[in-house]
């Protein structure tokens, strides 16, 4: 498994992978808008035989300050159930810690993301414009779990 940071020349292939993975272009468009606005904090890709087969992105949240959102995550359908997404998540969270993020929020399947340390309990006092039942938090700095805060996402999340 080869994991590395996204390069500018990878963007088109990542857009194709996102569209294939989600069956629609919405996530690829979101990612491009986040990049254009300077809101992406980290993007990692997973390569197999020089082809991009996985991607994870982390965008900054407008508030709370220093918080990131895991968005988006995808793995090529032929490479699923091989631990690729887990490796992308673990490496991404390590980089978030190294880059002094205070916490990482994710909107997703609670049963899936719990295994990586995301917690619904840690997010119980958060408000969000998205489904709070599917909002989890990975607290990095002490005191972030259970904090009362409004998650404020960048404008790109709301553009049609």
Short mmCIF file of N, CA and C in Angstrom, two decimals:
data_model
loop_
_atom_site.label_atom_id
_atom_site.label_comp_id
_atom_site.label_asym_id
_atom_site.label_seq_id
_atom_site.Cartn_x
_atom_site.Cartn_y
_atom_site.Cartn_z
N UNK A 1 0.84 -1.17 0.00
CA UNK A 1 0.00 0.00 0.00
C UNK A 1 0.89 1.24 0.00
N UNK A 2 0.63 2.12 -0.93
CA UNK A 2 1.36 3.38 -1.00
C UNK A 2 0.41 4.51 -0.66
N UNK A 3 0.74 5.23 0.37
CA UNK A 3 -0.05 6.35 0.82
C UNK A 3 0.80 7.60 0.66
N UNK A 4 0.20 8.67 0.11
CA UNK A 4 0.95 9.92 0.00
C UNK A 4 -0.01 11.09 -0.05
N UNK A 5 0.58 12.30 0.08
CA UNK A 5 -0.21 13.51 -0.02
C UNK A 5 -0.67 13.71 -1.46
N UNK A 6 -1.81 14.35 -1.61
CA UNK A 6 -2.34 14.68 -2.92
C UNK A 6 -1.44 15.71 -3.60
N UNK A 7 -1.21 15.51 -4.89
CA UNK A 7 -0.49 16.48 -5.72
C UNK A 7 -1.49 17.14 -6.66
N UNK A 8 -1.21 18.35 -7.14
CA UNK A 8 -2.16 19.02 -8.05
C UNK A 8 -2.54 18.16 -9.26
N UNK A 9 -1.61 17.40 -9.77
CA UNK A 9 -1.91 16.58 -10.94
C UNK A 9 -2.80 15.37 -10.63
N UNK A 10 -3.08 15.12 -9.35
CA UNK A 10 -3.96 14.01 -8.94
C UNK A 10 -5.43 14.40 -8.92
N UNK A 11 -5.71 15.67 -9.00
CA UNK A 11 -7.07 16.16 -8.76
C UNK A 11 -8.12 15.57 -9.71
N UNK A 12 -7.81 15.48 -10.97
CA UNK A 12 -8.79 14.94 -11.93
C UNK A 12 -9.09 13.47 -11.64
N UNK A 13 -8.06 12.70 -11.35
CA UNK A 13 -8.27 11.29 -11.05
C UNK A 13 -9.06 11.10 -9.75
N UNK A 14 -8.82 11.96 -8.77
CA UNK A 14 -9.59 11.90 -7.52
C UNK A 14 -11.06 12.24 -7.79
N UNK A 15 -11.31 13.23 -8.63
CA UNK A 15 -12.70 13.59 -8.98
C UNK A 15 -13.40 12.41 -9.64
N UNK A 16 -12.72 11.71 -10.52
CA UNK A 16 -13.29 10.52 -11.17
C UNK A 16 -13.57 9.43 -10.15
N UNK A 17 -12.65 9.23 -9.21
CA UNK A 17 -12.82 8.21 -8.17
C UNK A 17 -14.01 8.55 -7.27
N UNK A 18 -14.13 9.81 -6.88
CA UNK A 18 -15.27 10.22 -6.05
C UNK A 18 -16.59 10.00 -6.78
N UNK A 19 -16.63 10.36 -8.03
CA UNK A 19 -17.86 10.19 -8.82
C UNK A 19 -18.22 8.71 -8.95
N UNK A 20 -17.22 7.88 -9.20
CA UNK A 20 -17.46 6.43 -9.29
C UNK A 20 -17.92 5.89 -7.93
N UNK A 21 -17.24 6.27 -6.87
CA UNK A 21 -17.53 5.73 -5.54
C UNK A 21 -18.91 6.11 -5.03
N UNK A 22 -19.34 7.35 -5.29
CA UNK A 22 -20.62 7.82 -4.78
C UNK A 22 -21.75 7.73 -5.81
N UNK A 23 -21.39 7.43 -7.06
CA UNK A 23 -22.40 7.30 -8.10
C UNK A 23 -23.00 8.62 -8.54
N UNK A 24 -22.32 9.70 -8.20
CA UNK A 24 -22.77 11.04 -8.57
C UNK A 24 -21.57 11.99 -8.42
N UNK A 25 -21.61 13.16 -9.03
CA UNK A 25 -20.47 14.08 -8.95
C UNK A 25 -20.47 15.02 -7.75
N UNK A 26 -21.47 14.96 -6.88
CA UNK A 26 -21.64 15.94 -5.80
C UNK A 26 -20.39 16.08 -4.92
N UNK A 27 -19.80 14.97 -4.49
CA UNK A 27 -18.65 15.03 -3.60
C UNK A 27 -17.42 15.60 -4.32
N UNK A 28 -17.26 15.28 -5.60
CA UNK A 28 -16.15 15.84 -6.38
C UNK A 28 -16.30 17.34 -6.52
N UNK A 29 -17.52 17.81 -6.73
CA UNK A 29 -17.80 19.25 -6.84
C UNK A 29 -17.54 19.92 -5.49
N UNK A 30 -18.00 19.31 -4.41
CA UNK A 30 -17.75 19.85 -3.08
C UNK A 30 -16.26 19.99 -2.82
N UNK A 31 -15.51 18.96 -3.13
CA UNK A 31 -14.07 18.98 -2.89
C UNK A 31 -13.40 20.10 -3.69
N UNK A 32 -13.79 20.26 -4.93
CA UNK A 32 -13.21 21.32 -5.75
C UNK A 32 -13.54 22.70 -5.17
N UNK A 33 -14.76 22.87 -4.71
CA UNK A 33 -15.15 24.16 -4.09
C UNK A 33 -14.35 24.42 -2.81
N UNK A 34 -14.18 23.39 -2.01
CA UNK A 34 -13.39 23.53 -0.78
C UNK A 34 -11.94 23.90 -1.10
N UNK A 35 -11.38 23.25 -2.11
CA UNK A 35 -10.01 23.59 -2.52
C UNK A 35 -9.93 25.03 -3.01
N UNK A 36 -10.86 25.41 -3.89
CA UNK A 36 -10.86 26.76 -4.45
C UNK A 36 -10.96 27.82 -3.36
N UNK A 37 -11.69 27.53 -2.30
CA UNK A 37 -11.86 28.48 -1.21
C UNK A 37 -10.71 28.44 -0.20
N UNK A 38 -9.79 27.49 -0.38
CA UNK A 38 -8.67 27.37 0.56
C UNK A 38 -9.06 26.71 1.87
N UNK A 39 -10.15 25.93 1.85
CA UNK A 39 -10.66 25.32 3.07
C UNK A 39 -10.16 23.90 3.34
N UNK A 40 -9.43 23.30 2.41
CA UNK A 40 -8.90 21.96 2.65
C UNK A 40 -7.65 22.06 3.50
N UNK A 41 -7.56 21.21 4.50
CA UNK A 41 -6.40 21.18 5.37
C UNK A 41 -5.47 20.02 5.05
N UNK A 42 -6.04 18.93 4.52
CA UNK A 42 -5.24 17.74 4.26
C UNK A 42 -5.95 16.86 3.25
N UNK A 43 -5.19 16.31 2.31
CA UNK A 43 -5.72 15.29 1.40
C UNK A 43 -4.65 14.22 1.24
N UNK A 44 -5.05 12.99 1.45
CA UNK A 44 -4.18 11.83 1.25
C UNK A 44 -4.79 10.93 0.21
N UNK A 45 -3.94 10.27 -0.55
CA UNK A 45 -4.42 9.28 -1.52
C UNK A 45 -3.72 7.96 -1.29
N UNK A 46 -4.40 6.90 -1.67
CA UNK A 46 -3.86 5.54 -1.62
C UNK A 46 -3.69 5.08 -3.05
N UNK A 47 -2.51 4.58 -3.35
CA UNK A 47 -2.19 4.14 -4.71
C UNK A 47 -2.00 2.63 -4.75
N UNK A 48 -2.46 2.06 -5.85
CA UNK A 48 -2.20 0.66 -6.16
C UNK A 48 -1.76 0.63 -7.61
N UNK A 49 -0.52 0.20 -7.83
CA UNK A 49 0.04 0.16 -9.19
C UNK A 49 -0.10 1.52 -9.88
N UNK A 50 0.23 2.56 -9.17
CA UNK A 50 0.24 3.95 -9.65
C UNK A 50 -1.15 4.51 -9.98
N UNK A 51 -2.20 3.78 -9.66
CA UNK A 51 -3.56 4.28 -9.85
C UNK A 51 -4.13 4.68 -8.49
N UNK A 52 -4.82 5.80 -8.44
CA UNK A 52 -5.43 6.25 -7.19
C UNK A 52 -6.66 5.39 -6.91
N UNK A 53 -6.64 4.71 -5.78
CA UNK A 53 -7.73 3.81 -5.41
C UNK A 53 -8.42 4.22 -4.12
N UNK A 54 -7.89 5.27 -3.46
CA UNK A 54 -8.53 5.76 -2.24
C UNK A 54 -8.14 7.21 -2.00
N UNK A 55 -9.02 7.93 -1.32
CA UNK A 55 -8.79 9.35 -1.02
C UNK A 55 -9.47 9.70 0.29
N UNK A 56 -8.81 10.55 1.06
CA UNK A 56 -9.44 11.13 2.25
C UNK A 56 -9.08 12.61 2.28
N UNK A 57 -10.07 13.40 2.64
CA UNK A 57 -9.86 14.83 2.77
C UNK A 57 -10.33 15.32 4.13
N UNK A 58 -9.70 16.38 4.58
CA UNK A 58 -10.08 17.04 5.82
C UNK A 58 -10.19 18.53 5.52
N UNK A 59 -11.36 19.08 5.78
CA UNK A 59 -11.60 20.51 5.58
C UNK A 59 -11.62 21.20 6.94
N UNK A 60 -11.28 22.46 6.93
CA UNK A 60 -11.38 23.22 8.18
C UNK A 60 -12.84 23.55 8.43
N UNK A 61 -13.20 23.65 9.68
CA UNK A 61 -14.51 24.17 10.05
C UNK A 61 -14.35 25.65 10.34
N UNK A 62 -15.35 26.44 10.01
CA UNK A 62 -15.31 27.86 10.35
C UNK A 62 -15.35 28.04 11.87
N UNK A 63 -16.07 27.17 12.54
CA UNK A 63 -16.14 27.18 14.00
C UNK A 63 -16.51 25.78 14.47
N UNK A 64 -16.04 25.40 15.60
CA UNK A 64 -15.08 26.05 16.46
C UNK A 64 -13.71 26.18 15.80
N UNK A 65 -12.98 27.19 16.20
CA UNK A 65 -11.65 27.43 15.65
C UNK A 65 -10.74 26.23 15.91
N UNK A 66 -10.00 25.86 14.90
CA UNK A 66 -9.05 24.75 15.05
C UNK A 66 -9.63 23.37 14.85
N UNK A 67 -10.92 23.29 14.53
CA UNK A 67 -11.56 21.99 14.30
C UNK A 67 -11.58 21.70 12.81
N UNK A 68 -11.50 20.42 12.48
CA UNK A 68 -11.54 19.95 11.10
C UNK A 68 -12.76 19.06 10.91
N UNK A 69 -13.14 18.88 9.64
CA UNK A 69 -14.20 17.94 9.27
C UNK A 69 -13.60 16.91 8.31
N UNK A 70 -13.82 15.65 8.59
CA UNK A 70 -13.39 14.60 7.67
C UNK A 70 -14.39 14.59 6.52
N UNK A 71 -13.92 14.98 5.34
CA UNK A 71 -14.82 15.03 4.18
C UNK A 71 -14.00 15.30 2.92
N UNK A 72 -14.12 14.53 1.93
CA UNK A 72 -14.79 13.22 1.84
C UNK A 72 -13.79 12.07 1.98
N UNK A 73 -14.33 10.86 2.07
CA UNK A 73 -13.56 9.62 2.11
C UNK A 73 -14.13 8.70 1.05
N UNK A 74 -13.26 8.12 0.24
CA UNK A 74 -13.74 7.14 -0.74
C UNK A 74 -12.66 6.12 -1.07
N UNK A 75 -13.12 4.95 -1.47
CA UNK A 75 -12.25 3.86 -1.92
C UNK A 75 -12.89 3.26 -3.16
N UNK A 76 -12.06 2.96 -4.14
CA UNK A 76 -12.56 2.34 -5.37
C UNK A 76 -13.35 1.08 -5.01
N UNK A 77 -14.51 0.86 -5.64
CA UNK A 77 -15.33 -0.31 -5.30
C UNK A 77 -14.58 -1.64 -5.31
N UNK A 78 -13.61 -1.81 -6.20
CA UNK A 78 -12.87 -3.09 -6.25
C UNK A 78 -11.88 -3.24 -5.10
N UNK A 79 -11.62 -2.16 -4.38
CA UNK A 79 -10.64 -2.21 -3.28
C UNK A 79 -11.28 -2.12 -1.91
N UNK A 80 -12.59 -2.17 -1.84
CA UNK A 80 -13.28 -2.08 -0.56
C UNK A 80 -13.14 -3.38 0.22
N UNK A 81 -13.32 -3.26 1.52
CA UNK A 81 -13.24 -4.40 2.45
C UNK A 81 -11.84 -5.00 2.51
N UNK A 82 -10.84 -4.13 2.28
CA UNK A 82 -9.44 -4.56 2.38
C UNK A 82 -8.67 -3.70 3.38
N UNK A 83 -9.38 -2.84 4.12
CA UNK A 83 -8.73 -2.02 5.12
C UNK A 83 -8.17 -0.71 4.61
N UNK A 84 -8.42 -0.38 3.35
CA UNK A 84 -7.89 0.85 2.76
C UNK A 84 -8.46 2.08 3.45
N UNK A 85 -9.78 2.13 3.62
CA UNK A 85 -10.40 3.29 4.27
C UNK A 85 -9.87 3.47 5.69
N UNK A 86 -9.72 2.37 6.40
CA UNK A 86 -9.20 2.44 7.77
C UNK A 86 -7.80 3.03 7.82
N UNK A 87 -6.95 2.61 6.89
CA UNK A 87 -5.59 3.16 6.85
C UNK A 87 -5.61 4.65 6.51
N UNK A 88 -6.47 5.03 5.58
CA UNK A 88 -6.59 6.45 5.24
C UNK A 88 -7.05 7.25 6.46
N UNK A 89 -8.04 6.75 7.18
CA UNK A 89 -8.55 7.44 8.36
C UNK A 89 -7.47 7.55 9.43
N UNK A 90 -6.81 6.44 9.74
CA UNK A 90 -5.78 6.46 10.79
C UNK A 90 -4.64 7.43 10.44
N UNK A 91 -4.16 7.37 9.21
CA UNK A 91 -3.08 8.28 8.81
C UNK A 91 -3.57 9.74 8.81
N UNK A 92 -4.80 9.95 8.35
CA UNK A 92 -5.35 11.30 8.35
C UNK A 92 -5.46 11.87 9.75
N UNK A 93 -5.93 11.06 10.70
CA UNK A 93 -6.04 11.53 12.08
C UNK A 93 -4.67 11.80 12.69
N UNK A 94 -3.68 10.99 12.34
CA UNK A 94 -2.31 11.25 12.80
C UNK A 94 -1.82 12.61 12.30
N UNK A 95 -2.08 12.90 11.03
CA UNK A 95 -1.68 14.19 10.47
C UNK A 95 -2.46 15.34 11.11
N UNK A 96 -3.73 15.11 11.43
CA UNK A 96 -4.51 16.14 12.11
C UNK A 96 -3.88 16.47 13.47
N UNK A 97 -3.46 15.44 14.19
CA UNK A 97 -2.78 15.66 15.48
C UNK A 97 -1.48 16.44 15.27
N UNK A 98 -0.69 16.01 14.29
CA UNK A 98 0.59 16.68 14.03
C UNK A 98 0.40 18.13 13.61
N UNK A 99 -0.73 18.43 12.97
CA UNK A 99 -1.01 19.80 12.52
C UNK A 99 -1.81 20.60 13.55
N UNK A 100 -1.89 20.06 14.75
CA UNK A 100 -2.50 20.74 15.89
C UNK A 100 -4.00 21.03 15.75
N UNK A 101 -4.69 20.18 15.01
CA UNK A 101 -6.16 20.28 15.01
C UNK A 101 -6.64 19.98 16.42
N UNK A 102 -7.69 20.65 16.85
CA UNK A 102 -8.22 20.42 18.20
C UNK A 102 -9.16 19.22 18.24
N UNK A 103 -9.89 19.02 17.14
CA UNK A 103 -10.85 17.92 17.05
C UNK A 103 -11.22 17.74 15.59
N UNK A 104 -11.75 16.56 15.27
CA UNK A 104 -12.22 16.27 13.92
C UNK A 104 -13.66 15.77 14.02
N UNK A 105 -14.55 16.42 13.29
CA UNK A 105 -15.95 15.99 13.22
C UNK A 105 -16.15 15.19 11.94
N UNK A 106 -17.07 14.26 11.99
CA UNK A 106 -17.42 13.50 10.78
C UNK A 106 -18.93 13.32 10.76
N UNK A 107 -19.48 13.35 9.58
CA UNK A 107 -20.89 13.06 9.36
C UNK A 107 -20.91 11.72 8.64
N UNK A 108 -21.37 10.68 9.33
CA UNK A 108 -21.34 9.36 8.72
C UNK A 108 -21.98 8.31 9.59
N UNK A 109 -21.74 7.08 9.23
CA UNK A 109 -22.30 5.92 9.93
C UNK A 109 -21.60 5.76 11.29
N UNK A 110 -22.34 5.98 12.39
CA UNK A 110 -21.72 5.86 13.70
C UNK A 110 -21.05 4.51 13.95
N UNK A 111 -21.67 3.42 13.52
CA UNK A 111 -21.09 2.10 13.74
C UNK A 111 -19.73 1.96 13.04
N UNK A 112 -19.59 2.57 11.89
CA UNK A 112 -18.33 2.50 11.15
C UNK A 112 -17.25 3.36 11.80
N UNK A 113 -17.55 4.62 12.05
CA UNK A 113 -16.52 5.56 12.51
C UNK A 113 -16.13 5.37 13.97
N UNK A 114 -16.97 4.71 14.77
CA UNK A 114 -16.60 4.45 16.18
C UNK A 114 -15.32 3.65 16.29
N UNK A 115 -15.10 2.74 15.37
CA UNK A 115 -13.91 1.89 15.48
C UNK A 115 -12.60 2.66 15.32
N UNK A 116 -12.68 3.91 14.88
CA UNK A 116 -11.48 4.73 14.71
C UNK A 116 -11.36 5.80 15.79
N UNK A 117 -12.23 5.72 16.80
CA UNK A 117 -12.16 6.64 17.92
C UNK A 117 -13.13 7.81 17.86
N UNK A 118 -13.95 7.88 16.82
CA UNK A 118 -14.98 8.91 16.76
C UNK A 118 -16.09 8.52 17.72
N UNK A 119 -16.72 9.52 18.32
CA UNK A 119 -17.69 9.23 19.35
C UNK A 119 -18.93 10.12 19.23
N UNK A 120 -20.09 9.49 19.34
CA UNK A 120 -21.34 10.24 19.40
C UNK A 120 -21.46 10.91 20.77
N UNK A 121 -20.97 10.26 21.80
CA UNK A 121 -21.00 10.83 23.16
C UNK A 121 -20.19 12.12 23.20
N UNK A 122 -19.01 12.13 22.57
CA UNK A 122 -18.17 13.33 22.55
C UNK A 122 -18.84 14.46 21.78
N UNK A 123 -19.76 14.11 20.88
CA UNK A 123 -20.45 15.10 20.04
C UNK A 123 -21.83 15.47 20.57
N UNK A 124 -22.23 14.94 21.72
CA UNK A 124 -23.60 15.09 22.18
C UNK A 124 -24.04 16.53 22.44
N UNK A 125 -23.13 17.44 22.69
CA UNK A 125 -23.49 18.83 22.95
C UNK A 125 -23.24 19.74 21.75
N UNK A 126 -23.00 19.14 20.61
CA UNK A 126 -22.76 19.93 19.40
C UNK A 126 -24.08 20.19 18.69
N UNK A 127 -24.16 21.30 18.02
CA UNK A 127 -25.26 21.53 17.09
C UNK A 127 -24.65 21.60 15.70
N UNK A 128 -25.43 21.19 14.71
CA UNK A 128 -24.92 21.09 13.36
C UNK A 128 -26.05 21.34 12.37
N UNK A 129 -25.72 21.89 11.20
CA UNK A 129 -26.75 22.02 10.17
C UNK A 129 -27.08 20.68 9.52
N UNK A 130 -26.31 19.65 9.86
CA UNK A 130 -26.51 18.31 9.32
C UNK A 130 -27.01 17.38 10.42
N UNK A 131 -27.34 16.17 10.06
CA UNK A 131 -27.90 15.19 11.00
C UNK A 131 -27.03 15.01 12.23
N UNK A 132 -27.54 15.39 13.37
CA UNK A 132 -26.78 15.24 14.61
C UNK A 132 -26.67 13.76 14.99
N UNK A 133 -27.63 12.95 14.56
CA UNK A 133 -27.58 11.51 14.83
C UNK A 133 -26.42 10.84 14.12
N UNK A 134 -25.92 11.49 13.07
CA UNK A 134 -24.79 10.94 12.31
C UNK A 134 -23.53 11.78 12.44
N UNK A 135 -23.52 12.68 13.43
CA UNK A 135 -22.35 13.51 13.69
C UNK A 135 -21.57 12.91 14.84
N UNK A 136 -20.29 12.67 14.58
CA UNK A 136 -19.41 12.11 15.60
C UNK A 136 -18.19 13.02 15.73
N UNK A 137 -17.50 12.90 16.85
CA UNK A 137 -16.34 13.74 17.11
C UNK A 137 -15.15 12.89 17.51
N UNK A 138 -14.01 13.26 17.00
CA UNK A 138 -12.73 12.67 17.39
C UNK A 138 -11.97 13.78 18.12
N UNK A 139 -12.06 13.82 19.45
CA UNK A 139 -11.38 14.89 20.19
C UNK A 139 -9.87 14.64 20.20
N UNK A 140 -9.11 15.66 19.89
CA UNK A 140 -7.65 15.53 19.90
C UNK A 140 -7.08 16.23 21.13
N UNK A 141 -7.44 17.46 21.34
CA UNK A 141 -6.95 18.21 22.50
C UNK A 141 -7.82 17.90 23.71
N UNK A 142 -7.24 17.90 24.89
CA UNK A 142 -8.02 17.69 26.11
C UNK A 142 -9.15 18.72 26.22
N UNK A 143 -10.28 18.28 26.72
CA UNK A 143 -11.41 19.17 26.95
C UNK A 143 -12.33 19.34 25.75
N UNK A 144 -12.03 18.68 24.64
CA UNK A 144 -12.87 18.83 23.45
C UNK A 144 -14.09 17.90 23.49
N UNK A 145 -13.97 16.76 24.13
CA UNK A 145 -15.10 15.83 24.22
C UNK A 145 -16.19 16.43 25.08
N UNK A 146 -17.40 16.46 24.55
CA UNK A 146 -18.54 16.94 25.30
C UNK A 146 -18.69 18.45 25.33
N UNK A 147 -17.83 19.17 24.63
CA UNK A 147 -17.91 20.63 24.62
C UNK A 147 -19.22 21.06 23.93
N UNK A 148 -19.78 22.15 24.37
CA UNK A 148 -20.97 22.71 23.74
C UNK A 148 -20.50 23.69 22.67
N UNK A 149 -20.90 23.43 21.42
CA UNK A 149 -20.44 24.27 20.32
C UNK A 149 -21.35 24.08 19.11
N UNK A 150 -21.36 25.10 18.27
CA UNK A 150 -22.04 25.03 16.98
C UNK A 150 -21.01 24.69 15.91
N UNK A 151 -21.23 23.61 15.18
CA UNK A 151 -20.35 23.29 14.05
C UNK A 151 -20.74 24.19 12.89
N UNK A 152 -19.79 24.98 12.44
CA UNK A 152 -20.03 25.89 11.33
C UNK A 152 -19.14 25.45 10.18
N UNK A 153 -19.77 24.94 9.14
CA UNK A 153 -19.06 24.41 7.97
C UNK A 153 -18.78 25.52 6.97
N UNK A 154 -17.73 25.39 6.17
CA UNK A 154 -17.47 26.38 5.11
C UNK A 154 -18.63 26.45 4.11
N UNK A 155 -18.74 27.58 3.43
CA UNK A 155 -19.83 27.83 2.49
C UNK A 155 -19.96 26.76 1.42
N UNK A 156 -18.88 26.14 1.03
CA UNK A 156 -18.91 25.13 -0.04
C UNK A 156 -19.88 23.98 0.28
N UNK A 157 -20.10 23.70 1.56
CA UNK A 157 -21.02 22.63 1.93
C UNK A 157 -22.47 22.95 1.62
N UNK A 158 -22.77 24.21 1.35
CA UNK A 158 -24.15 24.63 1.17
C UNK A 158 -24.46 25.14 -0.23
N UNK A 159 -23.49 25.11 -1.10
CA UNK A 159 -23.70 25.57 -2.47
C UNK A 159 -24.33 24.45 -3.30
N UNK A 160 -25.23 24.82 -4.19
CA UNK A 160 -25.86 23.82 -5.07
C UNK A 160 -25.29 23.92 -6.46
#
